Every structure is written in structure tokens, then in C-alpha cells.
mmCIF file of C-alpha atoms and ligand atoms in Angstrom:
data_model
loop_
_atom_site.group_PDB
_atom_site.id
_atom_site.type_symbol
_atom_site.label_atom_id
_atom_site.label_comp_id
_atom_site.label_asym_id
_atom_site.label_seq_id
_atom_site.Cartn_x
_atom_site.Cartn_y
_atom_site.Cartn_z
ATOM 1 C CA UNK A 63 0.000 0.000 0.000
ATOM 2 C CA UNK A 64 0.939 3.647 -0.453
ATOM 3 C CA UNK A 65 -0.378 6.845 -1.053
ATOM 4 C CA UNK A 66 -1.773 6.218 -4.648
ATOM 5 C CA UNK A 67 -2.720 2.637 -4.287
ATOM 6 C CA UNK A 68 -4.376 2.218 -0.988
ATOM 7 C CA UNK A 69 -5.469 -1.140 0.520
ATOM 8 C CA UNK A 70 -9.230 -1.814 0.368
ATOM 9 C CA UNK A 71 -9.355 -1.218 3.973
ATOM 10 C CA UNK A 72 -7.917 2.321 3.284
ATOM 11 C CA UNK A 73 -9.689 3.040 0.319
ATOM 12 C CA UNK A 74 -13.067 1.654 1.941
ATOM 13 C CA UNK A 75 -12.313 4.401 5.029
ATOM 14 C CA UNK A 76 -11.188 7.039 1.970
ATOM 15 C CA UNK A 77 -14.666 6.975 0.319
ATOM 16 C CA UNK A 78 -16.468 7.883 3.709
ATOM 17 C CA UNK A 79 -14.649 10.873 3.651
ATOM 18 C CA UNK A 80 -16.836 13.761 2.003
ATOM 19 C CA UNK A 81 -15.236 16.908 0.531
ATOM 20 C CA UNK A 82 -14.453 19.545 2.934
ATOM 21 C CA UNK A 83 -11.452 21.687 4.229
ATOM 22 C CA UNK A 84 -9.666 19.971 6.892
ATOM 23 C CA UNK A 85 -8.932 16.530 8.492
ATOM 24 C CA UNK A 86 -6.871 15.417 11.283
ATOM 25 C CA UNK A 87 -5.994 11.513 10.571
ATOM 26 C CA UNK A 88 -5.274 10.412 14.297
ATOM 27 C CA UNK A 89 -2.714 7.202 14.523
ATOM 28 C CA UNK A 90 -1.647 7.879 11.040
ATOM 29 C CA UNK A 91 1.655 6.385 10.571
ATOM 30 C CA UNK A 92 2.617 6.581 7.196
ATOM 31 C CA UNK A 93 -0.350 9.288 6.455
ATOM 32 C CA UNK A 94 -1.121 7.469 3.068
ATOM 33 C CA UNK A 95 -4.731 8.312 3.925
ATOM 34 C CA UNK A 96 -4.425 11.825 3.987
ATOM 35 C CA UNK A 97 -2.359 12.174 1.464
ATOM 36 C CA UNK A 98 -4.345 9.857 -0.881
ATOM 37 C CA UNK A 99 -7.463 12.747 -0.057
ATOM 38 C CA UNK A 100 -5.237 15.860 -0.572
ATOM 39 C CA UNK A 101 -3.666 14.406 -3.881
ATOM 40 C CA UNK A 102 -7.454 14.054 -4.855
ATOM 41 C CA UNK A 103 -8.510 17.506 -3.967
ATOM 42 C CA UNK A 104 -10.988 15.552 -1.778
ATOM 43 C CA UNK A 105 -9.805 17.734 1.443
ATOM 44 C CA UNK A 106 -7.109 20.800 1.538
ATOM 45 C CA UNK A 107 -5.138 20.597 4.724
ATOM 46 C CA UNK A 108 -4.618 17.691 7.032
ATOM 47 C CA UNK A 109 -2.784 16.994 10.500
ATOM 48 C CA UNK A 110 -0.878 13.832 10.647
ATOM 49 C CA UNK A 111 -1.458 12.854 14.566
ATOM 50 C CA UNK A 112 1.470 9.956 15.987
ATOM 51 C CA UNK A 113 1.902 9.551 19.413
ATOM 52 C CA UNK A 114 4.988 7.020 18.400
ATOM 53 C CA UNK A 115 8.259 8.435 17.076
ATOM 54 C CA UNK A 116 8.734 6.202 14.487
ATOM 55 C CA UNK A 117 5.489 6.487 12.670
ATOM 56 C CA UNK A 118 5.389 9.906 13.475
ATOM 57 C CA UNK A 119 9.009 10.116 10.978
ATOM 58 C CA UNK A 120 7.024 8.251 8.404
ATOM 59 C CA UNK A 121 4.592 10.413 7.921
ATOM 60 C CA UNK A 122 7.170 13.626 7.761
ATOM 61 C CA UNK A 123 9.093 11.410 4.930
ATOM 62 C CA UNK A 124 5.545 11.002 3.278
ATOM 63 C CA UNK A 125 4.881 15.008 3.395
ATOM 64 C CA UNK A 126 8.365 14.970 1.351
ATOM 65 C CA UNK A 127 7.721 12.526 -0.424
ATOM 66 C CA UNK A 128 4.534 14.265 -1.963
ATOM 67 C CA UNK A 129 5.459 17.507 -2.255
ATOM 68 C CA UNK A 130 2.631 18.440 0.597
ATOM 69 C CA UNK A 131 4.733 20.849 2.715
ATOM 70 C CA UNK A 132 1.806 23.092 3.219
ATOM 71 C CA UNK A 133 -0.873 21.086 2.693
ATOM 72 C CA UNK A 134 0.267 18.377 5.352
ATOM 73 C CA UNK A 135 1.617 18.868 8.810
ATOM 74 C CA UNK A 136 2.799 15.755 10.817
ATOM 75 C CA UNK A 137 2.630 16.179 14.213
ATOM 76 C CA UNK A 138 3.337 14.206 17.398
ATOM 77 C CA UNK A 139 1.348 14.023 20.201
ATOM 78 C CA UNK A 140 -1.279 11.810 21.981
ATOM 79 C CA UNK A 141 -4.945 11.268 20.438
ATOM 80 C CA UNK A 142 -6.699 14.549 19.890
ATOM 81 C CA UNK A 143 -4.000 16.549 21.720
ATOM 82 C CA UNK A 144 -2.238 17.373 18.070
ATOM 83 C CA UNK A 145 -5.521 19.435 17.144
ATOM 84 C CA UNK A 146 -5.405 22.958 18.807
ATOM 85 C CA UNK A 147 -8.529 24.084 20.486
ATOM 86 C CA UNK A 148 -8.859 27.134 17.905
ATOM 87 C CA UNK A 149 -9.246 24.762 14.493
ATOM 88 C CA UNK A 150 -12.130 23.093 14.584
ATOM 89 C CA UNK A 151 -11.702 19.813 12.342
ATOM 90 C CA UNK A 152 -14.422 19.432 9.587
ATOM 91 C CA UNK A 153 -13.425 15.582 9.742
ATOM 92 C CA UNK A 154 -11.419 13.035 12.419
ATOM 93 C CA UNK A 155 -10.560 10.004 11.130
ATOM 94 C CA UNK A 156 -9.294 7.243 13.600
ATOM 95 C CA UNK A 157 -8.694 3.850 11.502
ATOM 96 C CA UNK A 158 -6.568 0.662 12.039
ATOM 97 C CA UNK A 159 -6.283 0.294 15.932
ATOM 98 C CA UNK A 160 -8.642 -1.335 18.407
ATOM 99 C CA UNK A 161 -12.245 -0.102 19.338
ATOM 100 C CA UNK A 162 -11.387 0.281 23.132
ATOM 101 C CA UNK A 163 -8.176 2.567 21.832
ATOM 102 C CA UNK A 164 -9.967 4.256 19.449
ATOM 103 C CA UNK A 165 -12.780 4.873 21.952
ATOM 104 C CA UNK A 166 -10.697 6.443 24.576
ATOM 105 C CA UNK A 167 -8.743 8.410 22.067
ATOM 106 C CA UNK A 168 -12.378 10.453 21.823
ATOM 107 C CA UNK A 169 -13.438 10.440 25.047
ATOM 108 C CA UNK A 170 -10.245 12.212 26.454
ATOM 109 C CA UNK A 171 -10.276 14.467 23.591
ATOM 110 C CA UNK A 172 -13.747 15.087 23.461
ATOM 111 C CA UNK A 173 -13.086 18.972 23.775
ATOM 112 C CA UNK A 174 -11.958 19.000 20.704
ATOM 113 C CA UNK A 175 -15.273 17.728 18.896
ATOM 114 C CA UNK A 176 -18.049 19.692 17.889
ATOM 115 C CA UNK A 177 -21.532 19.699 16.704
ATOM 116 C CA UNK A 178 -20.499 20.209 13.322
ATOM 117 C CA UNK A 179 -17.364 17.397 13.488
ATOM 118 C CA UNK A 180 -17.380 14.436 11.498
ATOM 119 C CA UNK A 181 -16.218 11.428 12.155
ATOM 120 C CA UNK A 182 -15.027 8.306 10.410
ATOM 121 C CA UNK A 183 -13.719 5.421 12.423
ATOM 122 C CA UNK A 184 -12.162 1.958 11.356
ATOM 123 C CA UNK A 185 -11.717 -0.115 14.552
ATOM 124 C CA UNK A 186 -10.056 -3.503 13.745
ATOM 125 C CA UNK A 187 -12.195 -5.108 16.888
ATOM 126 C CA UNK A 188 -14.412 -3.910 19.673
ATOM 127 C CA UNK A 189 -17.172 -2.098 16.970
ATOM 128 C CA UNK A 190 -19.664 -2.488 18.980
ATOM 129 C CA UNK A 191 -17.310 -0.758 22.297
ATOM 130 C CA UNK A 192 -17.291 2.170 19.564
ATOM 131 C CA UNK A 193 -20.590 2.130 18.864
ATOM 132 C CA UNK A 194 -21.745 2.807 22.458
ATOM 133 C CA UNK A 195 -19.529 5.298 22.664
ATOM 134 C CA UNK A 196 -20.976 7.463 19.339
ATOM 135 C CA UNK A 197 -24.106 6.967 20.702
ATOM 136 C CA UNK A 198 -23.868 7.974 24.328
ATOM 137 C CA UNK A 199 -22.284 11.270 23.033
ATOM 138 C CA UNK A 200 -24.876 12.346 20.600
ATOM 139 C CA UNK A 201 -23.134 11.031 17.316
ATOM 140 C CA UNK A 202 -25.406 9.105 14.947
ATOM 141 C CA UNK A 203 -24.032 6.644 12.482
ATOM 142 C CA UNK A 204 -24.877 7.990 9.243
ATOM 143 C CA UNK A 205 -23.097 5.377 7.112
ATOM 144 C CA UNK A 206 -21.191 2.246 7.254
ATOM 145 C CA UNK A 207 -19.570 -0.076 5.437
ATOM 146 C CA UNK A 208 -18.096 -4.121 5.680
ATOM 147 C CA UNK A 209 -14.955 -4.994 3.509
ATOM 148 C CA UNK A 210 -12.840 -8.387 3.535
ATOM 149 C CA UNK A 211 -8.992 -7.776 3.363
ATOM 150 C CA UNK A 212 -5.712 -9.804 3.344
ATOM 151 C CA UNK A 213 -8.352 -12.480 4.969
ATOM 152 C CA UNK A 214 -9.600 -10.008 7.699
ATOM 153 C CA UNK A 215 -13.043 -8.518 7.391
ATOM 154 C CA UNK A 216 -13.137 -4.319 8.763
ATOM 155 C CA UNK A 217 -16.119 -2.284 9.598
ATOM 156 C CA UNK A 218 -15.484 1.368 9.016
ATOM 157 C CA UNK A 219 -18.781 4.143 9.743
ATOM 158 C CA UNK A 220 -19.598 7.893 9.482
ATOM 159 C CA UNK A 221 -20.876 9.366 12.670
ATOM 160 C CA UNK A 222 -22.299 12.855 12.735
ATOM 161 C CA UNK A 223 -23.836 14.955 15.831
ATOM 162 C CA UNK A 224 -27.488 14.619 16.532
ATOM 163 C CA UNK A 225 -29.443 16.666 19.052
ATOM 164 C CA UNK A 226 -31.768 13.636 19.177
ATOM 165 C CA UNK A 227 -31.410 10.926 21.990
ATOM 166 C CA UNK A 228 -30.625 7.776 19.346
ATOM 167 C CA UNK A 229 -31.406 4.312 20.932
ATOM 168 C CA UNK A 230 -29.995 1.698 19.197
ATOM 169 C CA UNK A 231 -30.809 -1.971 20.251
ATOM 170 C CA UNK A 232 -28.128 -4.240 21.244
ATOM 171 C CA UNK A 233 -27.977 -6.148 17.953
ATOM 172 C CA UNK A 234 -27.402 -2.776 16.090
ATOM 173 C CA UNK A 235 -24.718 -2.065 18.495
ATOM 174 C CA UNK A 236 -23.038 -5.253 18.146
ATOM 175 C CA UNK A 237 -23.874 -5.649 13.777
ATOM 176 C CA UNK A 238 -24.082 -1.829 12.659
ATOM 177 C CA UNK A 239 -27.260 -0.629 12.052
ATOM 178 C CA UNK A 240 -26.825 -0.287 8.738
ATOM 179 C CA UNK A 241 -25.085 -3.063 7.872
ATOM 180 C CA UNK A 242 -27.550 -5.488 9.680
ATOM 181 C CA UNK A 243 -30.416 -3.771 7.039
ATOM 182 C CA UNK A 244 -27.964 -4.301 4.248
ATOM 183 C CA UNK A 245 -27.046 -7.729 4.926
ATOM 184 C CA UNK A 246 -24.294 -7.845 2.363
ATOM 185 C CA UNK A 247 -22.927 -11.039 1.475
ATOM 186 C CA UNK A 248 -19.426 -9.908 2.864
ATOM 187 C CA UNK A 249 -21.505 -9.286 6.354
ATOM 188 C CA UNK A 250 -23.076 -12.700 5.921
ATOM 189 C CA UNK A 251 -19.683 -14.186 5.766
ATOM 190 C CA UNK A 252 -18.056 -12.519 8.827
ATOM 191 C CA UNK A 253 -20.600 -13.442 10.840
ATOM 192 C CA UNK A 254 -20.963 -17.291 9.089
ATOM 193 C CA UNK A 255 -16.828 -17.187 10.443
ATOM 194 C CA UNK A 256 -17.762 -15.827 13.464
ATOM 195 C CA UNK A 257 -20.817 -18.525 14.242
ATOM 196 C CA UNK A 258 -18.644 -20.814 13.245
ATOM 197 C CA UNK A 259 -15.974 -20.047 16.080
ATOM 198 C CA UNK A 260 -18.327 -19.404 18.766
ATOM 199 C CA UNK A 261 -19.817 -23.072 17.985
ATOM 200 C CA UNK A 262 -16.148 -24.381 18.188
ATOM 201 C CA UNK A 263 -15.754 -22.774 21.161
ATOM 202 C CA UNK A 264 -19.251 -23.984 22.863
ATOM 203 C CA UNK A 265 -17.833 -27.326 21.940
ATOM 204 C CA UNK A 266 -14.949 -27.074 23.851
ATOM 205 C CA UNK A 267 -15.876 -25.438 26.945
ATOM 206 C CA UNK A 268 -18.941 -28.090 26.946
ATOM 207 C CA UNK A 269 -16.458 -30.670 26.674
ATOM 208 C CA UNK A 270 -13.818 -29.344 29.275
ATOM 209 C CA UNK A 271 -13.269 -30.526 32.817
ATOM 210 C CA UNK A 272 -14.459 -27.146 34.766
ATOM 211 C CA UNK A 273 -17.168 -26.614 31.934
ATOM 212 C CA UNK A 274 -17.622 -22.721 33.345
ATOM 213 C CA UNK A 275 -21.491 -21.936 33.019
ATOM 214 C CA UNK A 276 -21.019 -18.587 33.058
ATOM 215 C CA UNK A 277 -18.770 -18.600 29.688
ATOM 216 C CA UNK A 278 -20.806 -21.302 28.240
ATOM 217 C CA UNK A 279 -23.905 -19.296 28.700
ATOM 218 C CA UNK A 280 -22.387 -16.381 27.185
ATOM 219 C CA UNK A 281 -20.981 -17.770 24.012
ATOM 220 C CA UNK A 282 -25.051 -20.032 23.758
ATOM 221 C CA UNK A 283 -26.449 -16.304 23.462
ATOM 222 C CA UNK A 284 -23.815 -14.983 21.017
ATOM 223 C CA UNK A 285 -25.385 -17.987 18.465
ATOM 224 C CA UNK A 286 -28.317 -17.366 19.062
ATOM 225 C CA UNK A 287 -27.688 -13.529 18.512
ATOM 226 C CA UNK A 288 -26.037 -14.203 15.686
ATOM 227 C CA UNK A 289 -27.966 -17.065 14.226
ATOM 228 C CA UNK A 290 -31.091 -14.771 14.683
ATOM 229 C CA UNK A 291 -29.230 -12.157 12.383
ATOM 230 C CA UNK A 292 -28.578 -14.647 9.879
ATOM 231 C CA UNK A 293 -31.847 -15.722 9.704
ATOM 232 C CA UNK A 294 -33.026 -12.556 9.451
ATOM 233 C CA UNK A 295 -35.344 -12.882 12.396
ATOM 234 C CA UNK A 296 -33.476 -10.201 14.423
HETATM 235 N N1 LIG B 483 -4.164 4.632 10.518
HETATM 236 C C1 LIG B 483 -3.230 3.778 9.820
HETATM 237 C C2 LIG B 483 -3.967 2.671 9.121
HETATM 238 O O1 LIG B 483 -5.190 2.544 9.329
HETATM 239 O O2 LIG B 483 -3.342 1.917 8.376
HETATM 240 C C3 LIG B 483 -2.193 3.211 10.774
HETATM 241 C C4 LIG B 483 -2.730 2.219 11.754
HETATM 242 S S1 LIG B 483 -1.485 1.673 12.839
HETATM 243 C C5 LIG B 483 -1.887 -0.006 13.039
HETATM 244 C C6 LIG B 483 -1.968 2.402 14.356
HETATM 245 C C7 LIG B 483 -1.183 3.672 14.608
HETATM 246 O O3 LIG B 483 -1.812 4.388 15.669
HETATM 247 C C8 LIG B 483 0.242 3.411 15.057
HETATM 248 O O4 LIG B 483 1.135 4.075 14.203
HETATM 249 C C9 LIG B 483 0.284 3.964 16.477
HETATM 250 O O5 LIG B 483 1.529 4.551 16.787
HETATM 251 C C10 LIG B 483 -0.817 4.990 16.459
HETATM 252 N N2 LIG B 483 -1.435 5.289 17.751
HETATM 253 C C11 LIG B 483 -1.791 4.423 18.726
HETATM 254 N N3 LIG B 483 -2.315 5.083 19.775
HETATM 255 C C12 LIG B 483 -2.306 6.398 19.449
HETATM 256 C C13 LIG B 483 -2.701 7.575 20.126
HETATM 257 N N4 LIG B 483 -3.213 7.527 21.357
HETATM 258 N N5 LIG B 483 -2.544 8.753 19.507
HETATM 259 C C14 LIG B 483 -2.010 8.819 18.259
HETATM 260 N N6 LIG B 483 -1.590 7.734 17.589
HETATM 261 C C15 LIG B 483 -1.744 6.542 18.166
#
């Protein structure tokens, strides 16, 4: 992957962005995404955010690299700490990392969100951690998507403010709420995997000495959750 041939993944997380001013990519190593959206007039000034020092370097070689001295500023710090108070990102984008990391990353900088921010996030895991998150601060998924890559199937969604309480049930929390309507074969074969493993795993912990109730009850409801999904009864 690079900056003018990005990974599905990327690319998938590059088409939720919409056309506006400025974007701070948070945890953005090489910064192939930004640059990918500047060198496609799709934004016009980005922060590269790395709290590590290597990455961090990676991104100020990429900003070389593509002539975006200007147009690109790499900058190291924790989370949302690299965005000063005064300028207001149209658009965060948080991809590639956990949805516990990615969650705390906007909690502790939630001063630095507005009404009027937009945000795309890719967690790897934990969506539905994320989810929660978006909804208990007043941002409303507004559009999601489901790609399989190198063998690993990502979620990536748009969240926008809302002044409206949203209330999403417990199977849009852990699915997507749009992708559970959708019900896109690429869904219907991350979550085939995914009964799959839980049944595996019911089999073994049924099968073990301790056989710990509490698990195995746990896992029977995540089948049936996810069977119910499948079956479209959910
Ligand atoms: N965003 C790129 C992508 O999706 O391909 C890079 C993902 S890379 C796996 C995760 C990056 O997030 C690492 O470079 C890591 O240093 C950075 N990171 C982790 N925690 C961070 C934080 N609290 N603030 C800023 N960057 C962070």
C-alpha cells in the first residue's frame, strides 16, 4: 500500500470521507490516507497525529515525499492533543487500531469535537465498544460499510452529531445498524466465520473438565444472537 494505491481497507475508510477543508488523521503512521485525499482535492489541509516516534518520521518522509509541505503537517502528540482548540476539524478520522483505543482516544479528547465534526472510524475489533460510545455522546451513524482484506473482514462508519437521543438496540450495536439492514454477502460471511468459532468454542468449553457456566452461557447467546441475524429474524 501507499499513497496512490491504498489497501481496500484504506480506500473503503477514503470513500467515507466527504469533501471539505480539513482533516486530522489520528494514529496515522505513514499518512497514506491523507495524502491519498489531498492528492485528490478531496480535502485541503490535514494533521498527521502519531503519538509514536517512528510512525510519526514516516509520515514527515511522506509530506516529502509528496510535495505536501503546506498542505500536510505531521505532528506528534497523543490522540486529539495534536488538534489545537482554535481549528475546529471538519473531519477526524481514527482507523486501524482497536475499538477500546480508538474509543478512549475520543473520550479524552472530546473537547476537541463539535456539533459540526465528522467522524469516520475503522476499529479492527471492539465495533460495537465504539458504537456505544458514538451513541452515548450524541453522534449518529450515518453510514457504514463491511470490507474483507488480506483475509480479515473491517467495519469502518460515518458518525455525525445529533441533538436527538438515538437508541440503538443491542444487535445494532453489536452488527451496525446499517449493515444489519444491508445484509451484504461480505456481512453474511463474517458473521458465518464468526458462528462458526463461537460453535467451536461452545464445543470445547462443553467438553472441558471445569465446563464454566457462566462462559458457556455467554458464548449459547452470542449464536443465538447471531444465528437470529442470519436468519433474518433479528
Ligand atoms: N491509521 C493507519 C492505518 O489505518 O493503516 C495506521 C494504523 S497503525 C496499526 C496504528 C497507529 O496508531 C500506530 O502508528 C500507532 O503509533 C498509532 N497510535 C496508537 N495510539 C495512538 C494515540 N493515542 N494517539 C495517536 N496515535 C496513536
Amino acid at each position: 500500500m501507499d499513497a496512490k494505491h491504498l489497501s481496500k481497507r484504506m480506500q473503503a475508510v477514503a470513500d467515507l470521507v466527504p469533501k471539505v477543508e480539513k482533516l486530522a488523521d489520528i494514529g496515522s503512521d505513514h499518512a497514506y490516507l491523507p495524502a491519498y485525499l489531498l492528492n485528490n482535492q478531496v480535502i485541503d489541509f490535514a494533521i498527521a497525529g502519531e503519538v509514536v516516534k517512528g510512525p510519526f518520521e514516516n509520515a514527515v518522509s511522506e509530506i516529502e515525499d509528496q510535495n505536501l509541505t503546506g498542505k500536510m503537517e505531521a505532528r506528534l502528540g497523543d490522540g486529539l492533543e495534536v488538534i489545537k482548540k482554535q481549528e475546529a476539524m471538519n473531519v477526524i478520522t481514527i482507523a486501524g487500531m482497536g475499538g477500546e483505543l480508538i474509543t478512549s482516544i475520543l473520550d479524552e479528547g472530546q473537547t476537541k469535537l463539535n456539533q459540526n465534526t465528522i467522524l469516520i472510524l475503522q476499529p479492527n475489533v471492539d465495533e460495537n465498544t465504539l458504537r456505544k460510545w458514538l451513541v452515548n455522546h450524541h453522534f449518529k451513524i450515518t453510514a457504514e460499510k463491511i470490507v474483507l482484506d488480506s483475509s480479515h473482514f473491517y467495519e469502518m462508519f460515518k458518525a455525525e452529531y445529533t441533538d436527538d437521543q438515538i437508541d440503538y438496540s443491542q444487535v445494532e450495536l453489536d452488527f451496525g445498524p446499517f449493515l444489519v439492514l444491508e445484509q451484504s454477502e461480505t456481512f453474511k460471511a463474517k458473521w458465518q466465520a464468526k458462528l462458526e468459532k463461537n460453535k467451536f468454542i461452545l464445543n470445547k468449553l462443553e467438553n472441558s473438565n471445569l465446563k464454566p457456566s457462566e462462559k458457556i452461557k455467554r458464548v449459547k447467546n452470542k449464536i443465538i444472537e447471531i444465528e437470529e441475524v442470519l436468519n433474518g429474524k433479528s
